[in-house]
PDB file of C-alpha atoms in Angstrom:
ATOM      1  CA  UNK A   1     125.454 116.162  97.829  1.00 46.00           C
ATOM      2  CA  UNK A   2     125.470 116.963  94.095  1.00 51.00           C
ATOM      3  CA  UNK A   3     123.196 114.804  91.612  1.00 51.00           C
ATOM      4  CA  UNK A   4     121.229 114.125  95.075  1.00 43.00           C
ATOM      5  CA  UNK A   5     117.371 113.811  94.079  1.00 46.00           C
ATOM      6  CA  UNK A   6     116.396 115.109  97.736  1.00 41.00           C
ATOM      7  CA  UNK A   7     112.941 115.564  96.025  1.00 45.00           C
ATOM      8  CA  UNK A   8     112.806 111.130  96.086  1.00 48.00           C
ATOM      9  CA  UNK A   9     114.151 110.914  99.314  1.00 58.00           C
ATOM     10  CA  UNK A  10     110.979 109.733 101.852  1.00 70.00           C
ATOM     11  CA  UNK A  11     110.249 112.130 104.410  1.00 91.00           C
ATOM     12  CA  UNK A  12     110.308 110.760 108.140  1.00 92.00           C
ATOM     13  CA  UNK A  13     106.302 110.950 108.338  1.00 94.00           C
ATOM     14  CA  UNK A  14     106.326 108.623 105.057  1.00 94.00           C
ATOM     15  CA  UNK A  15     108.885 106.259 106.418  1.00 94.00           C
ATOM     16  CA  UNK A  16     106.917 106.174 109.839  1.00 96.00           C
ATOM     17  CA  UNK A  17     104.033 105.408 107.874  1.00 95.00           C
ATOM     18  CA  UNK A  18     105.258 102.812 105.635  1.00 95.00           C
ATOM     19  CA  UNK A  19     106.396 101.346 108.479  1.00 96.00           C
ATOM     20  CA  UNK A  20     103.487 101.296 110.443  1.00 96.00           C
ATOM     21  CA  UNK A  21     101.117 100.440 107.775  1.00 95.00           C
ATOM     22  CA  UNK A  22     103.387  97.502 107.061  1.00 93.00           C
ATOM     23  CA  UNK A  23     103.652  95.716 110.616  1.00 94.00           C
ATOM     24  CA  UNK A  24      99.552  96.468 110.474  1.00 93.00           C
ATOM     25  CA  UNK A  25      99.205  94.568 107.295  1.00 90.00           C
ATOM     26  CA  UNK A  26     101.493  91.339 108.898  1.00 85.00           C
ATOM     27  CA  UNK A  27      99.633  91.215 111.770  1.00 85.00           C
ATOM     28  CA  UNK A  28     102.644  92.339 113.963  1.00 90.00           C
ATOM     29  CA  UNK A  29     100.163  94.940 115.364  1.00 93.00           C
ATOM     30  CA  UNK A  30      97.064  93.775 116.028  1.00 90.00           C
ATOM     31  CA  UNK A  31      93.803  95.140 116.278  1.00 90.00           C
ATOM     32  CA  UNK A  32      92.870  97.002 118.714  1.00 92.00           C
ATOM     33  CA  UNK A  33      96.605  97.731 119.739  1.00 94.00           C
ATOM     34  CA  UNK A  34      97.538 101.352 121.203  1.00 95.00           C
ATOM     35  CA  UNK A  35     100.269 103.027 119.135  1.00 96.00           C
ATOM     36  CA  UNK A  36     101.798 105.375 121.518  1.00 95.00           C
ATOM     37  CA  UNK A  37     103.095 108.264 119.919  1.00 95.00           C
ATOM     38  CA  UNK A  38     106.169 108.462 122.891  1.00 94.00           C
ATOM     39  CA  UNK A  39     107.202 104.393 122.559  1.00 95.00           C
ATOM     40  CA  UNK A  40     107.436 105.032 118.590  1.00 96.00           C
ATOM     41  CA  UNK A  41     108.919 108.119 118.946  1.00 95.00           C
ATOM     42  CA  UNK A  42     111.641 105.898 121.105  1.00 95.00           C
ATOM     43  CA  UNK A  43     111.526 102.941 118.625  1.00 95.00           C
ATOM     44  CA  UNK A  44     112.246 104.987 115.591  1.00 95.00           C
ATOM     45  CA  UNK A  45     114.327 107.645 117.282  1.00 95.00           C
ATOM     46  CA  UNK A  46     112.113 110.232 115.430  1.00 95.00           C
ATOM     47  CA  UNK A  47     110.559 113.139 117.050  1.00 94.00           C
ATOM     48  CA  UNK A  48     106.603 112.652 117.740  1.00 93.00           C
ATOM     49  CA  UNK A  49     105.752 115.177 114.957  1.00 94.00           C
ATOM     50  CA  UNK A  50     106.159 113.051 112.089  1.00 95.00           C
ATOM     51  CA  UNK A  51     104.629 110.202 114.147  1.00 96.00           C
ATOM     52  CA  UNK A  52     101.861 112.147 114.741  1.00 95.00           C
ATOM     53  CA  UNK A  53     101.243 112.272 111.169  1.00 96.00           C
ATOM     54  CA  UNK A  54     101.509 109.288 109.919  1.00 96.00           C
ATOM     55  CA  UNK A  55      99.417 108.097 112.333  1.00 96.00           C
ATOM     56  CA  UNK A  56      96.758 110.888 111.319  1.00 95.00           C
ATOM     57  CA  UNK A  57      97.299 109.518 107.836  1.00 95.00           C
ATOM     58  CA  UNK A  58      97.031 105.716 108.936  1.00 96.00           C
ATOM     59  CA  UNK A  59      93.768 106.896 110.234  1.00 95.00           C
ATOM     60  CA  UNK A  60      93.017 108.070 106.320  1.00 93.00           C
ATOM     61  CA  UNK A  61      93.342 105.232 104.482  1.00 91.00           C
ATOM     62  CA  UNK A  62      91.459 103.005 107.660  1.00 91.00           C
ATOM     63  CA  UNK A  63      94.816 101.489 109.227  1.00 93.00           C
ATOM     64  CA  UNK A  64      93.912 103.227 112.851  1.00 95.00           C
ATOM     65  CA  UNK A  65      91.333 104.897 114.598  1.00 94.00           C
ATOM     66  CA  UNK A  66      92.130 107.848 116.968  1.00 93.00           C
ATOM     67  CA  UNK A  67      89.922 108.252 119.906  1.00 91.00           C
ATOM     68  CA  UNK A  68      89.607 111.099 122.163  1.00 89.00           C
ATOM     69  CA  UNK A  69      91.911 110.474 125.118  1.00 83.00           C
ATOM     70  CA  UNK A  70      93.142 106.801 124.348  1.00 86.00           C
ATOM     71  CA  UNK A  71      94.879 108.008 121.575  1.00 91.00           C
ATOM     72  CA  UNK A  72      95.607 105.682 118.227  1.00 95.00           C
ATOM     73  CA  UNK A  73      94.420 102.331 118.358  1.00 95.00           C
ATOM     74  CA  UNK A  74      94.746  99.854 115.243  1.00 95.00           C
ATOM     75  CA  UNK A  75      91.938  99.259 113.361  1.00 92.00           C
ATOM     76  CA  UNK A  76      89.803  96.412 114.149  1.00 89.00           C
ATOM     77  CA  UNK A  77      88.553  94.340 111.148  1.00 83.00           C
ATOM     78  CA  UNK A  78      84.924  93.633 111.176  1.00 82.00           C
ATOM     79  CA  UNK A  79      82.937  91.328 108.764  1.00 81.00           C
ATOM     80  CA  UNK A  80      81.551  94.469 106.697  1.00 86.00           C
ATOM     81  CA  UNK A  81      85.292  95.483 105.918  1.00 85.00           C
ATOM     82  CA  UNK A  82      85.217  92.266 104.215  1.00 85.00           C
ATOM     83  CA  UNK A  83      82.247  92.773 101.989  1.00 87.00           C
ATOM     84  CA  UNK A  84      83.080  96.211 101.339  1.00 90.00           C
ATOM     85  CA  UNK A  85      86.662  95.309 100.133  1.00 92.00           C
ATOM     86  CA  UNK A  86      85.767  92.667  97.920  1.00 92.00           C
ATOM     87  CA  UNK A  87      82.823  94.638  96.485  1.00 93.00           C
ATOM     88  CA  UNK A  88      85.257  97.093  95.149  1.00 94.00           C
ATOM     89  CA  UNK A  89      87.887  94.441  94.237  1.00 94.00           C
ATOM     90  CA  UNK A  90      85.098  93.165  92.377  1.00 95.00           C
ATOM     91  CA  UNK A  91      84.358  96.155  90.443  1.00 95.00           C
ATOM     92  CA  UNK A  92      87.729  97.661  89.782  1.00 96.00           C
ATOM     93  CA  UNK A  93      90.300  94.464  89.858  1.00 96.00           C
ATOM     94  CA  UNK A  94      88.538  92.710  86.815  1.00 97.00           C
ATOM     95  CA  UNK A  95      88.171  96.454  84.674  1.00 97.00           C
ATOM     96  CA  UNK A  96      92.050  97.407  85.726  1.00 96.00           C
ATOM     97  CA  UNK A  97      92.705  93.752  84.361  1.00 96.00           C
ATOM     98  CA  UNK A  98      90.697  94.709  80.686  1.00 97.00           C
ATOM     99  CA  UNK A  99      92.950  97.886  80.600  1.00 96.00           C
ATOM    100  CA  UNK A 100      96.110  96.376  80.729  1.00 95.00           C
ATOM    101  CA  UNK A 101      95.665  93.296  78.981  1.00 95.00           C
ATOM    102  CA  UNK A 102      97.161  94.005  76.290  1.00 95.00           C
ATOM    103  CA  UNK A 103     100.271  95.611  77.773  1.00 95.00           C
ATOM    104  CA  UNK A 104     101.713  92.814  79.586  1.00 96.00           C
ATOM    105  CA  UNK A 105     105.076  91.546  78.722  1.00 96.00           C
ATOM    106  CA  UNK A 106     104.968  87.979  77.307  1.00 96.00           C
ATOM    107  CA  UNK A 107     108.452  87.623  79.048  1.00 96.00           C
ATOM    108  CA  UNK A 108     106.930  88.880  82.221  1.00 96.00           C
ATOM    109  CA  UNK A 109     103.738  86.278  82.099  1.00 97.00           C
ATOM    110  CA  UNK A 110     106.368  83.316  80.906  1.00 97.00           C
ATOM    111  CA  UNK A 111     108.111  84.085  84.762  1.00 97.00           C
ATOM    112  CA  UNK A 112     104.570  84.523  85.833  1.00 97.00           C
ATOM    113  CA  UNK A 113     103.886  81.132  85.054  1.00 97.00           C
ATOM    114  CA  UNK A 114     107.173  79.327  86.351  1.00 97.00           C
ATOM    115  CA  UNK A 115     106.798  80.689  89.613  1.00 96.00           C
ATOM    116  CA  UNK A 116     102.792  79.214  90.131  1.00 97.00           C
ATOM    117  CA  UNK A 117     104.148  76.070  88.810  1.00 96.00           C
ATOM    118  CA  UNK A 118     106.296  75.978  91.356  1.00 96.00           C
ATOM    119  CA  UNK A 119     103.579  76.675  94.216  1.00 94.00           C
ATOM    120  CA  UNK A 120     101.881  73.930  92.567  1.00 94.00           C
ATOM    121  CA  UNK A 121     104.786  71.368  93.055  1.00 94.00           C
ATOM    122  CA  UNK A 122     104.929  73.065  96.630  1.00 91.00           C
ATOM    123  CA  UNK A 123     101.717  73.844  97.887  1.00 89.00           C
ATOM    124  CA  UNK A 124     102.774  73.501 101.530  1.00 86.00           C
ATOM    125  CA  UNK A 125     105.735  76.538 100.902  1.00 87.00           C
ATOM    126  CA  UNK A 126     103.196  79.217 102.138  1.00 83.00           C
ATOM    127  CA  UNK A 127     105.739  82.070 101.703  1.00 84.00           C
ATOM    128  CA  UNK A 128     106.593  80.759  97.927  1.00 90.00           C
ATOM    129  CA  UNK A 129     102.489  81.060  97.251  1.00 90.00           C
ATOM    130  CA  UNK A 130     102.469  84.503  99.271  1.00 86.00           C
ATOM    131  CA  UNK A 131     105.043  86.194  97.244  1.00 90.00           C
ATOM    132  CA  UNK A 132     103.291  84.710  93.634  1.00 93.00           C
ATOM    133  CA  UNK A 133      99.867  85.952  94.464  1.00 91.00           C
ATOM    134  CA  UNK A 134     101.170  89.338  95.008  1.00 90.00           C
ATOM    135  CA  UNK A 135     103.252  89.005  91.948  1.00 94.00           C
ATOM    136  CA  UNK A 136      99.740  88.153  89.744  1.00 95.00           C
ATOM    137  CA  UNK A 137      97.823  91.255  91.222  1.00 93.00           C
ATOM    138  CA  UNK A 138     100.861  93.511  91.187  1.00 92.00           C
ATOM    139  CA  UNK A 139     101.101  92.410  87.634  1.00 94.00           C
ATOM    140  CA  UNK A 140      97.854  93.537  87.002  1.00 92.00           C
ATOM    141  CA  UNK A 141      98.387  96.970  87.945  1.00 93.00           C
ATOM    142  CA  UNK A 142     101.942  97.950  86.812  1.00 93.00           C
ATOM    143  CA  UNK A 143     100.811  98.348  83.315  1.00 93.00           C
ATOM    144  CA  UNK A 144      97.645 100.686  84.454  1.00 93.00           C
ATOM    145  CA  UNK A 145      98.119 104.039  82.825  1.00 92.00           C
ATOM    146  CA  UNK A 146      95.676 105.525  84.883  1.00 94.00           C
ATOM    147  CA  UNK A 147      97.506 106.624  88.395  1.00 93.00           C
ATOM    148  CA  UNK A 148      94.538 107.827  89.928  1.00 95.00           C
ATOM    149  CA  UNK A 149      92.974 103.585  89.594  1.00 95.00           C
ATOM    150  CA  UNK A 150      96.637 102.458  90.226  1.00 94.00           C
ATOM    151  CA  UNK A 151      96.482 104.212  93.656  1.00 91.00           C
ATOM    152  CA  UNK A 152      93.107 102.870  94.936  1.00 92.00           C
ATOM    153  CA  UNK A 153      93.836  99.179  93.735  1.00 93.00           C
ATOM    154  CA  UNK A 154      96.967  99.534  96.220  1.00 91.00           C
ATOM    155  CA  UNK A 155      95.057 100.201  99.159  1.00 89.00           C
ATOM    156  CA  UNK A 156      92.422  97.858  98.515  1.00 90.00           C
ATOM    157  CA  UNK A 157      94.911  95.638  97.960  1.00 89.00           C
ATOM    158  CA  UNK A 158      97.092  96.559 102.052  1.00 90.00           C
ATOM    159  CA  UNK A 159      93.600  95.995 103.115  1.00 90.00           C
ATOM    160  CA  UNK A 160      92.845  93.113 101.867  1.00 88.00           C
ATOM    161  CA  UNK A 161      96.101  91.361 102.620  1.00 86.00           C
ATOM    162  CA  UNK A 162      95.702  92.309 106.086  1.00 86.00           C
ATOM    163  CA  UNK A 163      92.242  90.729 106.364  1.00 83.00           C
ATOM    164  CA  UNK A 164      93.852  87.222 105.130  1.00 74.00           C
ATOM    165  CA  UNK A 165      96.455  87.482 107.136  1.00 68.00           C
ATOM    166  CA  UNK A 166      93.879  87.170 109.656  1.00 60.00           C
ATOM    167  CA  UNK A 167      91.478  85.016 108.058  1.00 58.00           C
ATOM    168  CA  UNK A 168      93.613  82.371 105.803  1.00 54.00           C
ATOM    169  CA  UNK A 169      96.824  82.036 106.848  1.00 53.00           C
ATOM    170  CA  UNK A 170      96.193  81.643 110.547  1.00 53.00           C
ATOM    171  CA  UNK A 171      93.700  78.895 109.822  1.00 54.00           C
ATOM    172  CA  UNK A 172      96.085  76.118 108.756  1.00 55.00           C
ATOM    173  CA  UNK A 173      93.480  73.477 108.194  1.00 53.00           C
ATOM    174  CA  UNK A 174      92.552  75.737 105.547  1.00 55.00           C
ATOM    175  CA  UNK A 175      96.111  76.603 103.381  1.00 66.00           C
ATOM    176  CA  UNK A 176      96.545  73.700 101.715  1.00 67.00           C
ATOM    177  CA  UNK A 177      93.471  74.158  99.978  1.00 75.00           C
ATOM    178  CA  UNK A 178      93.519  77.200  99.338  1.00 84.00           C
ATOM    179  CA  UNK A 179      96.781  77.871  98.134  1.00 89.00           C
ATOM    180  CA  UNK A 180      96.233  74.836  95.190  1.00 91.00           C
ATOM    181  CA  UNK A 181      92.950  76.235  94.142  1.00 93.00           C
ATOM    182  CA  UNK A 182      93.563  79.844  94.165  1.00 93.00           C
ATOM    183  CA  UNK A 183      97.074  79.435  92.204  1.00 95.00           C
ATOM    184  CA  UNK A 184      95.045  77.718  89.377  1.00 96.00           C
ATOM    185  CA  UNK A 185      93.183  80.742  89.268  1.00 97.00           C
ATOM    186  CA  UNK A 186      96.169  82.748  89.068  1.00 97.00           C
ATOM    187  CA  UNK A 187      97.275  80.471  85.919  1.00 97.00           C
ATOM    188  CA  UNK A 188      93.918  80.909  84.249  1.00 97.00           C
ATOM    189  CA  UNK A 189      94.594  84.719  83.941  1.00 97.00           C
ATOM    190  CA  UNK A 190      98.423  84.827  82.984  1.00 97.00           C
ATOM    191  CA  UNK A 191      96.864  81.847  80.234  1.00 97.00           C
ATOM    192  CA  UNK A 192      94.499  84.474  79.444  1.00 97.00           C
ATOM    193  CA  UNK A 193      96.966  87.218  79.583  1.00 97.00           C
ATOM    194  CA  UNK A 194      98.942  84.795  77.269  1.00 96.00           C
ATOM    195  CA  UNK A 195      96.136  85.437  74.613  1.00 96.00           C
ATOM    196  CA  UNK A 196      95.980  89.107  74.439  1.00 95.00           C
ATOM    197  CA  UNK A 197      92.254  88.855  74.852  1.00 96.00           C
ATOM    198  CA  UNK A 198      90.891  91.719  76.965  1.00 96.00           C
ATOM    199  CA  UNK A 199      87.090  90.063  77.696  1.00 97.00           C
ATOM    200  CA  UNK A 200      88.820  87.032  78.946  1.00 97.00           C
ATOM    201  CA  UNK A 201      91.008  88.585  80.722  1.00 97.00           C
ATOM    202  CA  UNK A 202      87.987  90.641  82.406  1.00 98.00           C
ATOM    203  CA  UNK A 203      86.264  87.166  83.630  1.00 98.00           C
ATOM    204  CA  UNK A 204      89.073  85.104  84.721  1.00 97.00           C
ATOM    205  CA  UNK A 205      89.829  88.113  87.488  1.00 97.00           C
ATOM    206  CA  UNK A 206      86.102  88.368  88.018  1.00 97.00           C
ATOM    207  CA  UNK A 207      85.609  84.760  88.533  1.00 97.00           C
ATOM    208  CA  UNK A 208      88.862  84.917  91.007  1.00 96.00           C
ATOM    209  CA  UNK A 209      87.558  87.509  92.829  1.00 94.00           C
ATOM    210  CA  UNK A 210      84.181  86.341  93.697  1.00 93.00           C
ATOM    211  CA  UNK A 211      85.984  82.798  94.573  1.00 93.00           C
ATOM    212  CA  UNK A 212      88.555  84.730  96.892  1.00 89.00           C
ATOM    213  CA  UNK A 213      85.591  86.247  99.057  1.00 87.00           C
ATOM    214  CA  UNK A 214      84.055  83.030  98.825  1.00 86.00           C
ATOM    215  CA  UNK A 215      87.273  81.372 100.345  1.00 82.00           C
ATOM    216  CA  UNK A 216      87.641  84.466 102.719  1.00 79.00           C
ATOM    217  CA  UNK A 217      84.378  83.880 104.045  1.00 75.00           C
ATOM    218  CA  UNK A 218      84.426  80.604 104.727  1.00 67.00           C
ATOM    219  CA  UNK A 219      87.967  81.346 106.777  1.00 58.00           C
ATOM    220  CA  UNK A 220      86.561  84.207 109.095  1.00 53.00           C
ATOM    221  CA  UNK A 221      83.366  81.666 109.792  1.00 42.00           C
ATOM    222  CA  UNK A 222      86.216  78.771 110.841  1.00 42.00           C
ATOM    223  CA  UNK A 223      87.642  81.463 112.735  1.00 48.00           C
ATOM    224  CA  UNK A 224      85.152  82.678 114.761  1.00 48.00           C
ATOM    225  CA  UNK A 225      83.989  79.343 115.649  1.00 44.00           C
ATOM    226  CA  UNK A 226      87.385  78.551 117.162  1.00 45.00           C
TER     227      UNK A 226
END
């Protein structure tokens, strides 16, 4: 087709993945689940090639693990993933946060803030506090110049949303508190976003960090008591 970008236009191995990845990070597949490269092949109407790939790439970034005849199997999430994650989060969230400080919209932190306000007039609307953590992190990132930082915070950050999935939001005793406290977190850093102040900036994500693997924590121990 003329004008046609073909050069933007996902090939099937990406859209496999994406879609893979994606029903691993909701929980739809669960760990320890065999992806059969004939029943996706089937599901997708997609030859197994690009399957095969994505699920080679899956195995990559630490969405699967392919064992000698079984096959692909989704990932299982183990207690170190959790420690390991937030370490990093830890050490790159709050610096990514310094470098783009500065760069952030005021209009974009002003509908920032009116969305956690309105998680904090509806803490039981799970899917409303959901969609405005990811808007405070995503925030975070968009303004990154560096592409090589930008790309690591996103997997850290499909990992890590798969691991609450797991941990948080299938403990229910546990939501409404966490959903108040951790969105007055989220308003501490657009407030310091608000001030154009770098160093703040830097410890407000810090601090929210650390609490978040606090919180996590404390979820996977529930858990596992269950």
């Amino acid at each position: 087709m003329p004008g046609t970008d073909f050069s933007s236009i996902p090939s099937l191995k990406q859209l496999a993945y994406d879609n893979l990845k994606q029903r691993i990070i909701d929980g739809e597949l669960k760990p320890g689940f065999r992806l059969r490269e004939e029943d996706l092949s089937a599901e997708m109407n997609i030859s197994r090639a690009p399957i095969r790939e994505a699920l080679n790439m899956l195995e990559r970034d630490g969405f699967t693990t392919i064992v000698p005849r079984k096959g692909a199997l989704v990932a299982e999430v183990v207690k170190e993933d959790i420690y390991y994650i937030w370490e990093m989060r830890a050490l790159l969230e709050p610096y990514a946060a310094r470098l783009s400080a500065t760069f952030v919209p005021s209009e974009k932190i002003a509908e920032v803030k009116k969305k956690l306000h309105m998680v904090l007039e509806h803490p039981e609307d799970l899917l409303q506090y959901m969609e405005s953590d990811l808007e405070v992190h995503q925030m975070l990132a968009d303004y990154l110049e560096n592409r090589f930082l930008k790309n690591t915070l996103e997997n850290m950050k499909a990992h890590s949303l798969r691991i609450r999935w797991a941990a948080e939001y299938d403990n229910a005793d546990m939501q409404a508190s966490i959903v108040e406290v951790a969105t007055r977190e989220h308003m501490d850093i657009a407030c310091a976003l608000e001030k154009k102040d770098p160093e703040l900036v830097y410890q407000v994500v810090k601090r929210h960090v650390e609490n978040s693997s606090e919180r996590l924590m404390g979820a996977n121990y529930a858990n596992q008591k269950k």
